[in-house]
Coordinates of C-alpha atoms and ligand atoms in Angstrom, one line a residue:
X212 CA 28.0 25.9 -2.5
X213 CA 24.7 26.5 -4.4
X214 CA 22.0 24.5 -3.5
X215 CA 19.0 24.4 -5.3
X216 CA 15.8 23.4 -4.5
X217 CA 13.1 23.4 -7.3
X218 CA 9.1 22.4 -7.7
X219 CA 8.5 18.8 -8.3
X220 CA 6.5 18.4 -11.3
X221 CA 6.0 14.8 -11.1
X222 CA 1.9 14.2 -11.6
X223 CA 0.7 14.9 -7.6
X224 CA 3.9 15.4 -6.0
X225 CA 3.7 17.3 -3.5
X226 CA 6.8 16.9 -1.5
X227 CA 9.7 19.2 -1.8
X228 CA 13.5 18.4 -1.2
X229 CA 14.5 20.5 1.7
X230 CA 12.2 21.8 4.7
X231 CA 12.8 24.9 6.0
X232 CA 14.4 23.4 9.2
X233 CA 17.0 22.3 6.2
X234 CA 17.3 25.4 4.9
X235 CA 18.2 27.0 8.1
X236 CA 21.4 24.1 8.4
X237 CA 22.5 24.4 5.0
X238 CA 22.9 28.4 5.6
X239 CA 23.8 28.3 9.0
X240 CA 27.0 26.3 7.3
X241 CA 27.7 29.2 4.7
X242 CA 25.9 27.1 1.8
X243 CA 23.2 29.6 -0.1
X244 CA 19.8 27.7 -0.9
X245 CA 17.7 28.7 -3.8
X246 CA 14.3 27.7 -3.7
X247 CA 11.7 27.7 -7.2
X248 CA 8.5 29.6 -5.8
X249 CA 6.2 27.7 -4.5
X250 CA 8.4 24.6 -4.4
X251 CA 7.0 24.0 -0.9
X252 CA 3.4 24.3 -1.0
X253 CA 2.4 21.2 -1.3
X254 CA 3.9 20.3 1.8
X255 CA 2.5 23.4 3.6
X256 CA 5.9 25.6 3.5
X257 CA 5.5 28.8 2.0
X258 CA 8.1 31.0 0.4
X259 CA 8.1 33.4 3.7
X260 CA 8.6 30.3 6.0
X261 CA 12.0 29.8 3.2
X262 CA 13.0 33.2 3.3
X263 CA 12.8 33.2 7.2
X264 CA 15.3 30.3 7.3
X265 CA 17.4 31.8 4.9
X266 CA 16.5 30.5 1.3
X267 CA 16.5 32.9 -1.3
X268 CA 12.9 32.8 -3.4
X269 CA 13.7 32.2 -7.4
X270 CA 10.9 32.6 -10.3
X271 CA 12.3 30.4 -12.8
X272 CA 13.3 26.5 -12.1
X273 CA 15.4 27.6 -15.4
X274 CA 17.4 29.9 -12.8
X275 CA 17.1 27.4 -10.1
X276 CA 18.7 24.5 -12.1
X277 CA 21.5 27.4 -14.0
X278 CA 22.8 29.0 -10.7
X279 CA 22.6 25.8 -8.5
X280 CA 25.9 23.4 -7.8
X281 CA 23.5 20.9 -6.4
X282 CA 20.3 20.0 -7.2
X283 CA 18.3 18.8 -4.3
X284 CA 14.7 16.9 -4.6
X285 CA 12.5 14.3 -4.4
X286 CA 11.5 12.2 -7.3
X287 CA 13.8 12.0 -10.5
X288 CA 14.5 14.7 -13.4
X289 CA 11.6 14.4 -15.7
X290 CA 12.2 15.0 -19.4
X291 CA 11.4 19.0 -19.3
X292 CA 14.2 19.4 -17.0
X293 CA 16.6 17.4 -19.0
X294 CA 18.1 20.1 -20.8
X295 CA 18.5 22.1 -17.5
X296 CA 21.2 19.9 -15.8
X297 CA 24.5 20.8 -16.6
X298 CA 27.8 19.3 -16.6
X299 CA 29.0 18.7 -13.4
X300 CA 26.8 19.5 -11.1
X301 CA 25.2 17.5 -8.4
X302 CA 21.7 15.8 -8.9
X303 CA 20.8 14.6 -5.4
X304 CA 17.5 12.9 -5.3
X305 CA 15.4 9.5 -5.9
X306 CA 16.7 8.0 -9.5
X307 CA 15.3 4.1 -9.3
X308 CA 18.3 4.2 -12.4
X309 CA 17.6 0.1 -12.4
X310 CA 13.8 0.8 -14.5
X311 CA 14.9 4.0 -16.1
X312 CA 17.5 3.1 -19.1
X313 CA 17.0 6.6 -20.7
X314 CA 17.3 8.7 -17.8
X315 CA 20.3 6.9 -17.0
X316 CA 21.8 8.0 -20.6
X317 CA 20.5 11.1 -20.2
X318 CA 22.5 11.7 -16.8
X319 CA 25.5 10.5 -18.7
X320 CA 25.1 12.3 -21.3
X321 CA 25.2 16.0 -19.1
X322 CA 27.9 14.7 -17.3
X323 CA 26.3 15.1 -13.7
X324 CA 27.3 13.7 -10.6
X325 CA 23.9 11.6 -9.5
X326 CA 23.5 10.8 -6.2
X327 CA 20.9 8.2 -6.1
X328 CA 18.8 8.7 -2.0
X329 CA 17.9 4.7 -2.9
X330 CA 21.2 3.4 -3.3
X331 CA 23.1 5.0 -0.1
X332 CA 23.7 1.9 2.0
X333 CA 25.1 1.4 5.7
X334 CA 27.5 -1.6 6.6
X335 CA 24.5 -3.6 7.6
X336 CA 23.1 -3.3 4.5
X337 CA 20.2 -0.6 5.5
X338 CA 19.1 2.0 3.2
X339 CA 18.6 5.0 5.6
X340 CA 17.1 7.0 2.6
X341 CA 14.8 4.7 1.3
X342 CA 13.6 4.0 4.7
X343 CA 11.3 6.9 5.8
X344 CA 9.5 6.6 2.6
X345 CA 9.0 3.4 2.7
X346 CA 7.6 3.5 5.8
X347 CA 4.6 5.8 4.4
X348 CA 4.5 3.7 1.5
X349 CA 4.3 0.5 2.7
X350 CA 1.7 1.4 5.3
X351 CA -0.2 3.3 2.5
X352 CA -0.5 0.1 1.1
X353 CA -2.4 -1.4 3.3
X354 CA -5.3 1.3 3.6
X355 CA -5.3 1.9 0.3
X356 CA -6.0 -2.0 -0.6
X357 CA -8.7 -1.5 2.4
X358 CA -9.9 1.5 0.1
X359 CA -10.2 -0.3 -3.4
X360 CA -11.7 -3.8 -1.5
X361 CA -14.5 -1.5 -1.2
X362 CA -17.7 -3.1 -3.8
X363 CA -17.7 1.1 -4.5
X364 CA -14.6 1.3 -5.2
X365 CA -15.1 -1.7 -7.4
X366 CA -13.9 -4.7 -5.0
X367 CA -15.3 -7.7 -3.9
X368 CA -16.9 -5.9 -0.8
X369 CA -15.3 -6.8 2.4
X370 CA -13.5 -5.2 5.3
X371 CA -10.4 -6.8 5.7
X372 CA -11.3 -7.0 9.4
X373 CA -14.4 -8.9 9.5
X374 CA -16.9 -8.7 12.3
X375 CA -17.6 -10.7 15.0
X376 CA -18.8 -13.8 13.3
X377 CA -17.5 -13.4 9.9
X378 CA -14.4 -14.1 8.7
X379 CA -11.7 -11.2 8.3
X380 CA -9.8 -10.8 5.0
X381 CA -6.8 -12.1 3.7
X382 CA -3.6 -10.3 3.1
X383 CA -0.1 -11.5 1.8
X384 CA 2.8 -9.5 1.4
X385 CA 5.9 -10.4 -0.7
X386 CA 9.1 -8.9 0.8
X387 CA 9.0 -8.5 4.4
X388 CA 11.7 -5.2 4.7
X389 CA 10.5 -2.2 5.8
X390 CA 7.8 -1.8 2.9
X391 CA 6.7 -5.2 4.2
X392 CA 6.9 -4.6 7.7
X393 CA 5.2 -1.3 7.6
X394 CA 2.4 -2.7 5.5
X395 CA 1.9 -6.2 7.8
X396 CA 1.9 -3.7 11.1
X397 CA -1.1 -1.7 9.5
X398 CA -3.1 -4.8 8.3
X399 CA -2.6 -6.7 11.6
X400 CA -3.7 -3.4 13.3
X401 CA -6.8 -3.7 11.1
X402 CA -7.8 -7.3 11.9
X403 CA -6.7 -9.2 8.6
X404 CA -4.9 -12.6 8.6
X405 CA -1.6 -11.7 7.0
X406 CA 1.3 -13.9 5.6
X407 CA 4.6 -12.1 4.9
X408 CA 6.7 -13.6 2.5
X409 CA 11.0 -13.4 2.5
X410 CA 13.9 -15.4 1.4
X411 CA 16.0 -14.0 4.1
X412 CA 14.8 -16.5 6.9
X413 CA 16.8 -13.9 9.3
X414 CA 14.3 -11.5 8.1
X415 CA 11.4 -14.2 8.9
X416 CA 12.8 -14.6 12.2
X417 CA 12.7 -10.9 13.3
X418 CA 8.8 -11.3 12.0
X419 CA 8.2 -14.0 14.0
X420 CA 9.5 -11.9 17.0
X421 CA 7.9 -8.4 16.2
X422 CA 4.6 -9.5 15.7
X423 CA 4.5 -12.2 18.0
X424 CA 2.2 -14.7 16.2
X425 CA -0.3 -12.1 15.0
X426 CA 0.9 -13.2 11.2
X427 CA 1.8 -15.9 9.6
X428 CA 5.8 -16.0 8.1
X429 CA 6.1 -18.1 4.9
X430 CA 9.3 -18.7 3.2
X431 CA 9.3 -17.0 -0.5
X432 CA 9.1 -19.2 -3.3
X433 CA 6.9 -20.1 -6.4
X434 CA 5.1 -22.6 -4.3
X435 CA 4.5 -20.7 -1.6
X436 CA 3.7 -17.5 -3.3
X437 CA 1.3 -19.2 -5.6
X438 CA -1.0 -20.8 -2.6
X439 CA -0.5 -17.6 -0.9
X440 CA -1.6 -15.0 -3.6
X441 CA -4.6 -18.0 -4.8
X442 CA -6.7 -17.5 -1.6
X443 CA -6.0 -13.5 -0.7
X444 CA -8.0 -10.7 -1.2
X445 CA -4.7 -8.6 -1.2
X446 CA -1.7 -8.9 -2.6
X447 CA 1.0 -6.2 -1.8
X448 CA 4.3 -6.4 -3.7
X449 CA 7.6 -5.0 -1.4
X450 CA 10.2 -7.2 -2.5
X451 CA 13.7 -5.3 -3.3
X452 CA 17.2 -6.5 -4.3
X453 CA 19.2 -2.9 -3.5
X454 CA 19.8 -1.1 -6.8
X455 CA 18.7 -3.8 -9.0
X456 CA 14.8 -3.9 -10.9
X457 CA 12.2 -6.0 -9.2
X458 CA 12.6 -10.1 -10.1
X459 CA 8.9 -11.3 -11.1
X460 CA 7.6 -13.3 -8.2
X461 CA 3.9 -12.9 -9.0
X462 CA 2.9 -14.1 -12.8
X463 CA -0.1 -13.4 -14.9
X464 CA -1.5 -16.7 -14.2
X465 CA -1.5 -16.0 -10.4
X466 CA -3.3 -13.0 -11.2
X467 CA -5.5 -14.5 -12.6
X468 CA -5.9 -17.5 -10.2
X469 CA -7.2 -14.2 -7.8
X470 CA -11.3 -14.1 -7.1
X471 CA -12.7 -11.1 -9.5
X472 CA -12.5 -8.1 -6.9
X473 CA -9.0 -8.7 -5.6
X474 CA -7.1 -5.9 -5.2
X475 CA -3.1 -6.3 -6.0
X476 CA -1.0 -3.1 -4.8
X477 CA 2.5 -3.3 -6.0
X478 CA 4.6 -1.0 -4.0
X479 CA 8.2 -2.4 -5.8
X480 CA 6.7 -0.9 -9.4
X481 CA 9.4 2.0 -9.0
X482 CA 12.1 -0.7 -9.4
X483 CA 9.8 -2.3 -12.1
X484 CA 7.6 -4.0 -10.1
X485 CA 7.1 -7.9 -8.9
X486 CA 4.0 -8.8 -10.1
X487 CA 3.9 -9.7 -13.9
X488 CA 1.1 -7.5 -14.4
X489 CA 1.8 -4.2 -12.9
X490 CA 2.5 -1.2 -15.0
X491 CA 2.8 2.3 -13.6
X492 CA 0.3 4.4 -13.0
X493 CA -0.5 7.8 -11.8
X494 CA -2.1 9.5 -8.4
X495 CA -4.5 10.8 -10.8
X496 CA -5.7 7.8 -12.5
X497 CA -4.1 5.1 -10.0
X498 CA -5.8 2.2 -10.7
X499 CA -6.2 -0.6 -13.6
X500 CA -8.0 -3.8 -13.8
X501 CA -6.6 -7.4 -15.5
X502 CA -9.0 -10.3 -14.9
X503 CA -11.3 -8.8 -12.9
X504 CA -8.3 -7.9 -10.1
X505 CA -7.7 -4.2 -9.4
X506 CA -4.3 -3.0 -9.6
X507 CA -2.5 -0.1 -7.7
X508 CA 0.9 0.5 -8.9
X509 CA 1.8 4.6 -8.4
X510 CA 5.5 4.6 -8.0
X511 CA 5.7 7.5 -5.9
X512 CA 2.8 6.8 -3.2
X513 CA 4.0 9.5 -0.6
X514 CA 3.9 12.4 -2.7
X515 CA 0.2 12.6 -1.5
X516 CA 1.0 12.5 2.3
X517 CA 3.4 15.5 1.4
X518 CA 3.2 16.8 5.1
X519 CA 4.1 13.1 6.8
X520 CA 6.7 12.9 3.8
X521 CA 9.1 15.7 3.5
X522 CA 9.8 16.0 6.9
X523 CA 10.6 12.2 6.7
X524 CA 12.4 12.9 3.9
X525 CA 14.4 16.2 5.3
X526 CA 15.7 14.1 8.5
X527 CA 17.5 11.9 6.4
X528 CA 18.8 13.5 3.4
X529 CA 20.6 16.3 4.7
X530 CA 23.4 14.9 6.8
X531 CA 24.5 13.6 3.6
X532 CA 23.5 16.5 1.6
X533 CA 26.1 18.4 4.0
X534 CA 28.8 16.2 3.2
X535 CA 28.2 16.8 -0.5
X536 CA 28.2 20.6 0.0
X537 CA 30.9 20.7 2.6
X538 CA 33.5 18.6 0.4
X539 CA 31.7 18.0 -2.8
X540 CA 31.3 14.9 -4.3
X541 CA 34.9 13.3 -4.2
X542 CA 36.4 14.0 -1.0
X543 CA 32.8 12.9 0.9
X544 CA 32.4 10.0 -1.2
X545 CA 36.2 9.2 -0.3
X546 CA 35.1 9.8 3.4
X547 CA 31.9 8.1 3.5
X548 CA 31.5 4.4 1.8
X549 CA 27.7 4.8 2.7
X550 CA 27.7 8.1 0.6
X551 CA 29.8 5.8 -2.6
X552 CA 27.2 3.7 -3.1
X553 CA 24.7 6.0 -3.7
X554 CA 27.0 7.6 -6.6
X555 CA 25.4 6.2 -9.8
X556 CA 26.7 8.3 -12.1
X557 CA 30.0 9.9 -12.7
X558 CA 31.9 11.6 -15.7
X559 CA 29.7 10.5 -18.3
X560 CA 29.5 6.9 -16.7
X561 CA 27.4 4.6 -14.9
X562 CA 29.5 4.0 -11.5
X563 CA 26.8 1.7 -9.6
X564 CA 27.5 -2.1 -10.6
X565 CA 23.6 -3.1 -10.4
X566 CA 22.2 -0.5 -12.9
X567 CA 25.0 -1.3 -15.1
X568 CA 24.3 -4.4 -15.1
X569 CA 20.5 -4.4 -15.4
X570 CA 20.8 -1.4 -18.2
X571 CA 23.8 -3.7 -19.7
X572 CA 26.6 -0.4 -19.6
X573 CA 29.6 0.1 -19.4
X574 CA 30.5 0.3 -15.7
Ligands
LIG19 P1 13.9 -3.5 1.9 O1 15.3 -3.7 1.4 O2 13.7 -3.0 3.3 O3 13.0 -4.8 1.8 C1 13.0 -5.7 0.7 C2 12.8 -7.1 1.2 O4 12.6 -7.9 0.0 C3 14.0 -7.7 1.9 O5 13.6 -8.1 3.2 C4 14.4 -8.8 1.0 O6 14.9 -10.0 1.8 C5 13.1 -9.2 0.3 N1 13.2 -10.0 -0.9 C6 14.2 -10.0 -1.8 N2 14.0 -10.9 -2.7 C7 12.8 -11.5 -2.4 C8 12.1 -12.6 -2.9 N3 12.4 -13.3 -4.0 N4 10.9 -12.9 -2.3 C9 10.5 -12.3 -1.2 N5 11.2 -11.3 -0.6 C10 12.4 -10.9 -1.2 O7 13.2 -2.5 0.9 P2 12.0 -1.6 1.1 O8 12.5 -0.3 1.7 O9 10.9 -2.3 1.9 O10 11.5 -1.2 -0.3 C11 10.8 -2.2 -1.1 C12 10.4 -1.6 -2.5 O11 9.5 -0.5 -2.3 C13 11.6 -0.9 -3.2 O12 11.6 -1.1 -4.6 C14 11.4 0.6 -2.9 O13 12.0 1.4 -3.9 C15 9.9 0.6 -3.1 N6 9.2 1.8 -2.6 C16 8.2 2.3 -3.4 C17 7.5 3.4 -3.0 C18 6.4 3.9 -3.9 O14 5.9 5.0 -3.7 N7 5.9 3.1 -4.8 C19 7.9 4.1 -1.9 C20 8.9 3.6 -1.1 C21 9.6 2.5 -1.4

């Protein structure tokens, strides 16, 4: 098979979907890689590193996306690379379909076979490549409220650690997965007082045994998450509900119920968000302010830790990504039921029950 691998041109992405270390698999099975110049920069691989493994080099992402079988990247097609997908071929990469009604049409429309990273689930209900990235994000999170707390960077003014003899800052965190987790282990290790919110209580009681007392478990509900979010100086929004978009947990009016400096980061805005009041923004103009509480809501957070990120990325994606070259879409999907459910779309249809759902079409 063809496998192409072409330049993210999401605003400050700069992770790429294959490594060379992936390159040199894919070949070493007889697959041929095609790589847009420069695709790799970002994350510090240049086109000789490619070419050493075995890629070839290609000008165009035109040429990338017309010779390929299978696309493989990192964030989803963007609207100049609509046109370039043709019918039948693979698009393997993040989609977030659940907030994204008119890509979704679009990917039916071309008649490609999307393999949404997100959506490819284990028996035990883990998302092996969602994980990784999470982890970056949801530990990004944390330093990056730490960042905008700052009275220079137009927060309140504190250190989320105190000092000796003043008190440290407050933190909650809605969704205690790996997002959560991540994000709690990095504020703990800071100093804060953190509360993690969940409705699984198994979740809570793994929590409660990681962190051994070092934050406080709450379980998730309006009450709860209205107290909580009242008296923080950061919120951090991690909540998921696989495939589907974000459920509101955090309104306007708890927003608002925030002291003026606050600092909200919502890492769940590529699913839509959790917080009433996020919207997404950019790595280049990341932040926004409603009632005097800053908001963070870039819905691709590890594109800026490119070097921590692709190689993340790489160790997941490509055991799968061989199954998809090896056999092609049918017979590995037949073969792997982790691999099914990250199908999304198929033949013109949406084949993933949650984004039909949410996008209300025909399944
Ligand atoms: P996860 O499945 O590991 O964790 C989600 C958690 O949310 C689960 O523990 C679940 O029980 C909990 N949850 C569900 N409903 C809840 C509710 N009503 N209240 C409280 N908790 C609830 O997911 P994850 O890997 O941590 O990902 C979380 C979100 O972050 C996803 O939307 C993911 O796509 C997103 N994400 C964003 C970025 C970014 O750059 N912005 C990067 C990585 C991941």
């Amino acid at each position: 098979m063809i496998i192409g691998v072409p330049k993210e041109i999401k605003i400050s992405e700069n992770r790429v979907g294959m490594t060379e270390a992936g390159v040199r698999q894919y070949v070493g099975e007889g697959h041929t890689v095609l790589v847009e110049k420069d695709a790799g920069v970002g994350s510090g691989i240049t086109n000789e590193q490619y070419e050493k493994a075995g890629a070839k080099i290609i000008d165009s992402k035109k040429e990338v996306y017309a010779k390929a079988d299978m696309i493989q990247k990192v964030k989803e097609p963007l609207p100049d690379e609509y046109e370039l997908m043709k019918e039948n071929q693979i698009i393997y990469t993040y989609l977030h379909l659940a907030a994204e009604p008119k890509l979704t049409k679009v990917l039916c429309e071309r008649k490609v076979k999307a393999i949404a990273y997100e959506t490819i689930q284990l028996e035990n209900g883990s998302l092996p490549l969602l994980t990784p990235m999470s982890e970056v994000a949801g530990r990004m999170a944390t330093q990056i409220g730490a960042f905008y707390l700052q009275k220079d960077h137009g927060g309140k003014g504190i250190l989320l650690g105190g000092v000796t003899g003043v008190k440290p800052g407050k933190v909650t965190i809605i969704g205690g997965g790996v997002v959560g987790t991540n994000a709690a282990k990095m504020a703990v290790g800071l100093g804060a007082s953190v509360t993690i919110l969940d409705v699984s209580t198994a979740r809570l009681e793994y929590l409660d045994d990681i962190f051994q007392g070092r934050c406080m478990t709450l379980f998730s509900n309006p009450k709860n998450i209205e107290e909580s979010v009242r008296e923080s100086d950061l919120v951090i929004g991690g909540v998921l509900i696989t495939g589907h978009k974000a459920p509101t947990l955090v309104s306007k009016e708890m927003v608002s119920s925030m002291a003026k400096g606050s600092v909200v980061v919502d890492v769940a805005v590529d699913q839509g968000g959790c917080i009433e009041t996020c919207r997404p923004t950019s790595h280049t103009n990341p932040t926004y302010e409603v009632d005097g509480v800053i908001h963070y809501c870039v819905p691709n957070m590890p594109g800026v830790a490119p070097r921590t990120s692709t190689y993340a990325l790489t160790n997941v994606t490509t055991k799968y990504g061989l199954m998809l070259a090896n056999m092609g879409v049918e017979d590995a999907v037949a073969k792997s039921p982790a691999l099914l459910k990250g199908l999304n779309v198929y033949n013109g249809y949406v084949c993933y029950e949650p984004v039909a759902k949410d996008l209300h079409m025909e399944y």
